[in-house]
Coordinates of C-alpha atoms in Angstrom, one line a residue:
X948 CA 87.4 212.5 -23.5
X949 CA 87.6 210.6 -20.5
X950 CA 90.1 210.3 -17.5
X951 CA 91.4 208.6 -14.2
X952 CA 90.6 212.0 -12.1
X953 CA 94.2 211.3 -10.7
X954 CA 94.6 213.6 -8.0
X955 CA 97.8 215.4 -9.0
X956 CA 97.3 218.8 -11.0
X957 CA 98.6 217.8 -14.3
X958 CA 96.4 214.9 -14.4
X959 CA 93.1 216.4 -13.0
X960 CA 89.5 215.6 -14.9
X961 CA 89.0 218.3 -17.3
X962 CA 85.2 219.7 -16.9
X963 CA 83.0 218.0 -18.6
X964 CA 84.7 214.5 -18.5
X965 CA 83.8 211.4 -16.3
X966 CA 85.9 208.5 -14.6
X967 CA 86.7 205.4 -16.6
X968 CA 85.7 202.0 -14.1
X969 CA 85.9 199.7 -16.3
X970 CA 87.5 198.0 -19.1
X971 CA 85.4 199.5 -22.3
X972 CA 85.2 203.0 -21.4
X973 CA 89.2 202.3 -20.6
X974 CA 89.4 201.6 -23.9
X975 CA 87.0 204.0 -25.2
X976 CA 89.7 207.0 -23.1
X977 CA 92.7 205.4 -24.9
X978 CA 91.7 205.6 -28.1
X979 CA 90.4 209.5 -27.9
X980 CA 93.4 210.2 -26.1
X981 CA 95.5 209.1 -28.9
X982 CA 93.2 211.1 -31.3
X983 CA 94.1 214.0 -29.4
X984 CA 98.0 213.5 -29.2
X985 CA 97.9 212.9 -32.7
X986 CA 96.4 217.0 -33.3
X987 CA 97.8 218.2 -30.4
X988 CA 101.3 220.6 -31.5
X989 CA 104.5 218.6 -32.1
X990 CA 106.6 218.4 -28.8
X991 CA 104.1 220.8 -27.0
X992 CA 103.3 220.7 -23.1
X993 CA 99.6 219.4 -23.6
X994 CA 101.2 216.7 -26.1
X995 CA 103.3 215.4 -23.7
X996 CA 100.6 215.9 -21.0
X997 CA 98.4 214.0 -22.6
X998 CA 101.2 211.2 -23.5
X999 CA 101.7 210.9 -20.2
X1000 CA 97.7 210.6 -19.2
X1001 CA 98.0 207.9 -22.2
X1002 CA 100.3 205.6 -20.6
X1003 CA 98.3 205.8 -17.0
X1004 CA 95.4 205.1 -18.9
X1005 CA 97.3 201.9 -20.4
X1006 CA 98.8 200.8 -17.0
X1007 CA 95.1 201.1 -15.6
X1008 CA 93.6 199.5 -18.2
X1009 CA 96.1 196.4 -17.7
X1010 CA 95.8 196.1 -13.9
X1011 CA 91.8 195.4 -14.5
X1012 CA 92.8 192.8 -17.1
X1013 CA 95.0 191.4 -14.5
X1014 CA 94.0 191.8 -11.1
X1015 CA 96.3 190.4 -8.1
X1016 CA 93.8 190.6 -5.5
X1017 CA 93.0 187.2 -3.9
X1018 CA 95.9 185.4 -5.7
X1019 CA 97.0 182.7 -4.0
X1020 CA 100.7 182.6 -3.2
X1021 CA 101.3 178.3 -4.5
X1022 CA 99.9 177.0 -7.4
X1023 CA 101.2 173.7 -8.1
X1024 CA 100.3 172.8 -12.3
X1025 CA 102.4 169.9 -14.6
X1026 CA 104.5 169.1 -11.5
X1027 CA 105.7 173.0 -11.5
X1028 CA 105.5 174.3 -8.1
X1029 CA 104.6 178.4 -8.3
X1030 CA 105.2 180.9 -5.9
X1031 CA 103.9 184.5 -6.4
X1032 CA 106.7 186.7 -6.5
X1033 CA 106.4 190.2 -4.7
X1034 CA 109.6 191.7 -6.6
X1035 CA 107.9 194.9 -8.1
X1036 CA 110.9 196.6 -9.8
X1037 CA 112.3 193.7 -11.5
X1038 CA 111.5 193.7 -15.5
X1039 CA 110.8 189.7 -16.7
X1040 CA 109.4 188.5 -19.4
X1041 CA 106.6 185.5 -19.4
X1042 CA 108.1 182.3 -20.7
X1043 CA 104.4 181.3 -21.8
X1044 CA 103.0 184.7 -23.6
X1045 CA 106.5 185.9 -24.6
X1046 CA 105.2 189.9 -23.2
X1047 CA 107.1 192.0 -20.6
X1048 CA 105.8 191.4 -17.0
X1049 CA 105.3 194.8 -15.2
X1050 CA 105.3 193.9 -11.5
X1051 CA 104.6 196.8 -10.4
X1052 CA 100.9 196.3 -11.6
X1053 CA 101.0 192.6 -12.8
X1054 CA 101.0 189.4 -10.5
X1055 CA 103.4 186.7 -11.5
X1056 CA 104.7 183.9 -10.7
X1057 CA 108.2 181.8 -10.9
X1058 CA 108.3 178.0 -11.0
X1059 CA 111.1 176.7 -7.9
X1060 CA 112.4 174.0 -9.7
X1061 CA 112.9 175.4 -13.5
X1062 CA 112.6 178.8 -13.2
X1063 CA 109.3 179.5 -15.5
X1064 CA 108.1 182.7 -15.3
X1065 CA 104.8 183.5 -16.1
X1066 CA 101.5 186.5 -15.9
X1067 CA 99.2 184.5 -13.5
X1068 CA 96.8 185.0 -16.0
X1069 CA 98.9 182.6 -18.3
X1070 CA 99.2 179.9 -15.8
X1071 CA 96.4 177.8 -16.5
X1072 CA 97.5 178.2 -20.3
X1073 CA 100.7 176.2 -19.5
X1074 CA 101.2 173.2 -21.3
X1075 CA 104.7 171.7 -20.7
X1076 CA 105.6 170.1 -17.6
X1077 CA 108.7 171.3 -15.2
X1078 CA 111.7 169.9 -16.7
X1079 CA 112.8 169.7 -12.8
X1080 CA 111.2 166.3 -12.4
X1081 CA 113.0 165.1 -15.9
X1082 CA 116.6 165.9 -14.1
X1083 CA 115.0 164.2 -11.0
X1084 CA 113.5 160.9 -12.7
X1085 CA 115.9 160.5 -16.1
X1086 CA 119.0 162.6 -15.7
X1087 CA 121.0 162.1 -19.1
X1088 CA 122.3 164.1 -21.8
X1089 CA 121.5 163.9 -25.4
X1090 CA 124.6 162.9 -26.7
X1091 CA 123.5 162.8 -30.6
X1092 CA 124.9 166.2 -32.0
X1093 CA 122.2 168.2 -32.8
X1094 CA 120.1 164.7 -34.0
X1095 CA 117.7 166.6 -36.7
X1096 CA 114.7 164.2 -38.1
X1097 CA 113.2 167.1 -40.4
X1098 CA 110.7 169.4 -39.9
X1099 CA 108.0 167.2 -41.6
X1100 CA 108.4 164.4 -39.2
X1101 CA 107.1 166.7 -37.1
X1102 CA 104.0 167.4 -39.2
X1103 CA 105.3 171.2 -39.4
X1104 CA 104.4 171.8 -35.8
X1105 CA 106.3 173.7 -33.1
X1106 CA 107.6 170.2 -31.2
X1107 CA 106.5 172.3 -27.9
X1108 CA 103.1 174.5 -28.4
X1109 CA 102.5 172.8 -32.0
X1110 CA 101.5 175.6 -33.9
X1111 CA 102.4 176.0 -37.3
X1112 CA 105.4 176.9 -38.3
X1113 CA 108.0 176.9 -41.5
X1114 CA 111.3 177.6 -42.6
X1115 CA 109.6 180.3 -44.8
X1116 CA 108.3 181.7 -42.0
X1117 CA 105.0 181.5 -42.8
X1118 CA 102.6 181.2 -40.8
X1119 CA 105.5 180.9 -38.2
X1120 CA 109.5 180.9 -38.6
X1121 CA 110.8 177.6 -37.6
X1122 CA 113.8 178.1 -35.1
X1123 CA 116.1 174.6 -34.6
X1124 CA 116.8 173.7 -31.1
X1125 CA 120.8 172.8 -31.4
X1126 CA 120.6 170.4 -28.5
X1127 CA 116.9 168.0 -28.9
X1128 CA 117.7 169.4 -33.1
X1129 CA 113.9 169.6 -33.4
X1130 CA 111.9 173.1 -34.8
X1131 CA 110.1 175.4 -32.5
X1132 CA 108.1 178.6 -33.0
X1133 CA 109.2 182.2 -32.2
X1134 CA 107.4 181.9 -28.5
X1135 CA 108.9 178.6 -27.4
X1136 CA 112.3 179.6 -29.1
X1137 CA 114.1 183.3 -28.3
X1138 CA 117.5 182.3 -30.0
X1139 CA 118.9 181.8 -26.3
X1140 CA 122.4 180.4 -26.5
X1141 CA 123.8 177.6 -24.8
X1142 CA 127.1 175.1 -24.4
X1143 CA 125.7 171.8 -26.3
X1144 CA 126.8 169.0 -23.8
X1145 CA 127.0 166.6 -27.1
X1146 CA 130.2 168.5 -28.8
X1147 CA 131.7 168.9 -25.6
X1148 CA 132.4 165.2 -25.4
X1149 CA 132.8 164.6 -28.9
X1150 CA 134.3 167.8 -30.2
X1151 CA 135.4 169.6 -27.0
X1152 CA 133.3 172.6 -28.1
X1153 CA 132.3 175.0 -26.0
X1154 CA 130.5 177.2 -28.7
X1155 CA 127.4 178.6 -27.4
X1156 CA 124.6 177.7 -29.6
X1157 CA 120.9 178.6 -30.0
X1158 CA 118.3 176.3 -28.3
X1159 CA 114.7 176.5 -27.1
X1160 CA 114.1 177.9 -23.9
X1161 CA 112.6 174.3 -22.7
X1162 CA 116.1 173.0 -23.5
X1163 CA 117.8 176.1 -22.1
X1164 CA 116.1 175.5 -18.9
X1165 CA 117.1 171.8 -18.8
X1166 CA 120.8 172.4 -19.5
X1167 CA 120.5 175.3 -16.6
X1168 CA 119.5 172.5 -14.3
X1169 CA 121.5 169.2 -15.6
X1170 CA 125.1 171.9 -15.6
X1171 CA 126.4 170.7 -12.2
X1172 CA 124.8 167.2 -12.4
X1173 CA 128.2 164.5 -12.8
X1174 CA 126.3 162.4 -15.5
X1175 CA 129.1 162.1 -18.0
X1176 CA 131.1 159.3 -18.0
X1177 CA 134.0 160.2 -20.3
X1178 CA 136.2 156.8 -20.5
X1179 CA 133.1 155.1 -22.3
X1180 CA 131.5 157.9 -24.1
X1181 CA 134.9 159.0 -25.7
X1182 CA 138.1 157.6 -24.3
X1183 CA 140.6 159.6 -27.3
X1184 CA 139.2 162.9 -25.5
X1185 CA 141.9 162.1 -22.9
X1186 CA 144.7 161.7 -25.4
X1187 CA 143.4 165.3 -27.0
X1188 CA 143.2 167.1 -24.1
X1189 CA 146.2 167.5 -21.5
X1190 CA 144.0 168.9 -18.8
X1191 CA 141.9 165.6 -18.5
X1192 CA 144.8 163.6 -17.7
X1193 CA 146.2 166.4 -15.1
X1194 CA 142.4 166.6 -13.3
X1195 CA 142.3 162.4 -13.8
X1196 CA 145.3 161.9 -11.6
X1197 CA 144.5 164.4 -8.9
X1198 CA 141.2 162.8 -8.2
X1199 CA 142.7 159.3 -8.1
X1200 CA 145.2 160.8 -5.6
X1201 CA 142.0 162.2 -3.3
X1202 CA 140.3 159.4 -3.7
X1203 CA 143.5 157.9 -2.2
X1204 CA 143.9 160.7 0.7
X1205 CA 140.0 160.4 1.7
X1206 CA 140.6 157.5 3.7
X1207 CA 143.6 159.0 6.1
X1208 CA 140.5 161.9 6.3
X1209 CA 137.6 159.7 7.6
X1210 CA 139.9 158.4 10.3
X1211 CA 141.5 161.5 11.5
X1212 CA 140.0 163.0 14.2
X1213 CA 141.7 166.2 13.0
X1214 CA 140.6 165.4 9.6
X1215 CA 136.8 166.0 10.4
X1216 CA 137.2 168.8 13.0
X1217 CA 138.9 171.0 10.3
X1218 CA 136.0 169.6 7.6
X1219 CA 139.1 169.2 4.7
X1220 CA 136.3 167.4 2.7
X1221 CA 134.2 170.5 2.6
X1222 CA 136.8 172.0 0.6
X1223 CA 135.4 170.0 -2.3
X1224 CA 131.3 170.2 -0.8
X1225 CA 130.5 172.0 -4.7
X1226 CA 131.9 169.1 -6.4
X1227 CA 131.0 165.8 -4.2
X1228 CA 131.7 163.5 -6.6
X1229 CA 135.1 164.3 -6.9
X1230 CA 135.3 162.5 -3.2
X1231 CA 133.2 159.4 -4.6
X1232 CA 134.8 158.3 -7.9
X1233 CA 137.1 159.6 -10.5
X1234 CA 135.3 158.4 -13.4
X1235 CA 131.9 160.8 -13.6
X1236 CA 132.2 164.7 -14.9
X1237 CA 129.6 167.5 -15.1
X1238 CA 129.4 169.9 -17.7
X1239 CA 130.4 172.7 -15.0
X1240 CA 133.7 170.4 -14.7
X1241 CA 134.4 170.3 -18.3
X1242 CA 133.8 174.1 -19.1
X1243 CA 136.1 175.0 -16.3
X1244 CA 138.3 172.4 -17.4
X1245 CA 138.2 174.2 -20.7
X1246 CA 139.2 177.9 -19.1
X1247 CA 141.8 176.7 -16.8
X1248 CA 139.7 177.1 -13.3
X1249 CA 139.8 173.6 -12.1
X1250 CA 143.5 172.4 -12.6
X1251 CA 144.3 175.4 -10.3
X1252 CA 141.7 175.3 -7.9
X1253 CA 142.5 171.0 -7.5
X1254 CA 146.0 171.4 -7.1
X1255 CA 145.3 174.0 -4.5
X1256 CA 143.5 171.5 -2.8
X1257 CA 145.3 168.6 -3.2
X1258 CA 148.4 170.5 -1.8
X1259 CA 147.1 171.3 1.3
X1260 CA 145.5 167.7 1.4
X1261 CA 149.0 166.1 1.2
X1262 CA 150.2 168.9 3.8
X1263 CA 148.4 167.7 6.3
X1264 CA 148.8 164.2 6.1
X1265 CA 152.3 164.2 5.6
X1266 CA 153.1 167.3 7.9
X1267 CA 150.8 168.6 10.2
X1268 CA 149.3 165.7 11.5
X1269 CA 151.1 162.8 13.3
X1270 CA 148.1 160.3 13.0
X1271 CA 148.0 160.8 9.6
X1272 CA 152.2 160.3 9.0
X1273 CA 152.0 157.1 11.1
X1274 CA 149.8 155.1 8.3
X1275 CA 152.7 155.7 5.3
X1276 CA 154.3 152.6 4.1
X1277 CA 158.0 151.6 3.9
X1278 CA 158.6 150.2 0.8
X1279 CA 159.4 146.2 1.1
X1280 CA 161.6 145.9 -2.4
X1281 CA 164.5 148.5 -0.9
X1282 CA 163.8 149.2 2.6
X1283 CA 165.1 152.6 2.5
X1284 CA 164.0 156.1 1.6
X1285 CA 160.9 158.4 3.7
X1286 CA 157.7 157.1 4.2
X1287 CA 156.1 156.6 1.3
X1288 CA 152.0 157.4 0.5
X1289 CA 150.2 156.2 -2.1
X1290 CA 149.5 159.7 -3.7
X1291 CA 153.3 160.4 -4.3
X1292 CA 153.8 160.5 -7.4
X1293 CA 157.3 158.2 -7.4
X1294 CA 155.6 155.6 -5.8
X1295 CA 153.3 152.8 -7.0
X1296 CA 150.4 150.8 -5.4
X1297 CA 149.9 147.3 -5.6
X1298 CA 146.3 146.6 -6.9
X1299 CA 145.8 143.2 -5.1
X1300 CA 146.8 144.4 -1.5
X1301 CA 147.5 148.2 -1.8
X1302 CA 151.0 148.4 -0.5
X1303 CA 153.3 151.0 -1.9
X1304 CA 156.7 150.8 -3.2
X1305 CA 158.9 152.8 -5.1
X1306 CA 158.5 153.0 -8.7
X1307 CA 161.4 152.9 -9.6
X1308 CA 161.8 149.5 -7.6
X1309 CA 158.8 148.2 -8.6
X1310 CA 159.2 149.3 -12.3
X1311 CA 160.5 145.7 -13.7
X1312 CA 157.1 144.6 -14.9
X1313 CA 158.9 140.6 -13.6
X1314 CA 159.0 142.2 -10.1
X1315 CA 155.8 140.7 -8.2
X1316 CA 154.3 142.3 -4.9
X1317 CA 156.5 140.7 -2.0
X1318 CA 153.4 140.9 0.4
X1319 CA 151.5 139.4 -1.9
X1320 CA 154.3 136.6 -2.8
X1321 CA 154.1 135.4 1.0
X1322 CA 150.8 135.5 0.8
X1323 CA 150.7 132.9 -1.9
X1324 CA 153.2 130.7 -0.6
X1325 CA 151.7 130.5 2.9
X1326 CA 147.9 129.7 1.2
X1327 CA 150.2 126.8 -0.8
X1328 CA 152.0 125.4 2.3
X1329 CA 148.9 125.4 4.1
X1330 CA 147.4 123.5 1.0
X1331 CA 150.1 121.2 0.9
X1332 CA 149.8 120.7 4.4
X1333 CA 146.3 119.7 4.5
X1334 CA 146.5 117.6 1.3
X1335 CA 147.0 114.0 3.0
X1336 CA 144.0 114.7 5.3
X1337 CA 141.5 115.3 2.4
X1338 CA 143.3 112.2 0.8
X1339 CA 142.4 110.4 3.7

């Protein structure tokens, strides 16, 4: 039988034995140890000594397969961009081989943009590109629910790796993908579960479901990407769900408050828009969700965390800081009353000029803008006015 010659005691060459250099007579030692677990005394010290000698043995016999001398640290393949990892204790498993990566004696490597991981000895066997440069170039949802076409259209082919597969399971099982609705084989489908972006906005359901772990890395990416327009994809959701119309009108209302903030020279010492720097589109429009929105929409985080923030918004334009108080509006139907702003919520805006009024005072839908009203009859006096010349 052959052996390492480790030098500890318990693993010392045996007389008669020689070192294993290579991969066969690795092999060649693993199978005779085996041999001699197998008629060595249930539970004995030499068994588990030579257990023990077995799985060095292994762990040598792997590092030779895969050496990590020489690798280099970037390897750039399919628009992924690899870096050699150096984490030794960490347990992963390769996305393209579906085996456990043992850092300790393994190199690896973890794509920056979709989070591939892979035995550098699988990375030339890669085959689909990083589904990084999808979000970059063509970020959009599928919003078909689960939009199956059959597993013949797809010649009964993994839609990934294209092996063979079937819903009998032979020569593969055939796994759906919930979100694309296509079939995929056991390697480029582990049952991972996900929140399908389509019965969100359709359903508003949040049910994990299983999906391919291409499609699990693109939801991964896309979560916190404000791609959803809700009004046009399904206006009712707002009518079904409260929350919507709560989160709705505090973003109209800082959209409203951003522009007292980009004139205040208070405003952008303190940095008040930071407060919203995770969710930058809230500050740009009040029309465009992300699927991070909607699920915390869904668990009650972001009407708390927006009303927090639209408080102390309000606070210190209408409190703390002069500037800010000296551009509210008196409102030109009654005269009387505080200073109005167009966030409050008993005040209306005029859409044609923005001023503010009460809205109470302004509720008669007869009532028209005065501002506006003078505007119109000075542009028809001046009209009248310069008639007789253009007569002329």
């Amino acid at each position: 039988m052959m052996d390492l010659g480790l030098s500890e005691d318990h693993f010392s060459r045996p007389v008669g034995l020689f070192l294993a250099s290579d991969v066969q007579q690795l092999q060649q030692a693993i199978e005779e140890c085996k041999q001699v677990i197998l008629e060595l005394p249930e539970q004995s010290e030499k068994q588990k000594d030579a257990v023990v000698r077995l799985i060095h043995l292994r762990l040598k016999l792997q590092e030779l397969k895969d050496p990590n001398e020489d690798e280099p640290n970037i390897r750039v393949l399919l628009e992924h961009r690899f870096y050699k990892e150096k984490s030794k204790s960490v347990k992963q498993t390769c996305d393209k081989c579906s085996t456990i990566i043992w850092g300790l004696i393994q190199t690896w490597y973890t794509c920056t943009g979709c989070y591939y991981r892979c035995h550098s000895k699988c990375l030339n066997l890669v085959s689909k590109p990083c589904v990084s440069s999808k979000v970059s170039h063509q970020a959009e949802y599928e919003l078909n629910i689960c939009p199956e076409t059959g597993l013949d259209s797809q010649d009964y082919r993994c839609a990934e790796c294209r092996a063979p597969i079937s819903l009998r399971g032979v020569p593969g099982e055939a796994r759906q993908c919930d979100y694309t609705g296509q079939y995929y084989c056991s390697h480029c489908h582990w049952n991972d579960l996900a929140v399908i972006p389509a019965r969100v906005v359709h359903n508003w359901d949040f049910e994990p479901r299983k999906v391919s772990r291409c499609s699990m890395r693109y939801l991964a990416l896309m979560v916190s990407r404000p791609v959803l327009r809700l009004r046009e994809i399904n206006p009712l959701l707002f009518n079904y769900v409260e929350e919507l119309v709560e989160i709705r009108k505090l973003r109209q209302d800082i959209l409203l408050m951003k522009p007292y903030f980009i004139t205040c020279k208070e405003a952008m010492e303190a940095r008040l828009l930071l407060q919203l720097q995770d969710r930058q589109h809230f500050v740009e429009n009040d029309e465009m969700y992300s699927i991070q929105d909607l699920l915390d929409v869904h668990m009650g985080r972001l009407g708390c965390s927006l009303t927090e923030i639209h408080t102390l918004f309000a606070k210190h334009i209408k409190l703390d800081c002069e500037r800010c108080q000296a551009k509210g509006f008196v409102c030109e139907l009654c005269r009387e009353g505080d200073v109005l702003f167009p966030f409050d919520s008993h005040t209306s805006v005029c859409m044609d000029c923005s001023s503010v009024f009460h809205r109470d005072c302004y509720y008669d839908n007869s009532t028209t803008c005065p501002k506006c009203a003078r505007l119109n009859l000075r542009k028809q006096s001046l009209f009248q006015a310069s008639g007789p010349d253009v007569d002329a």
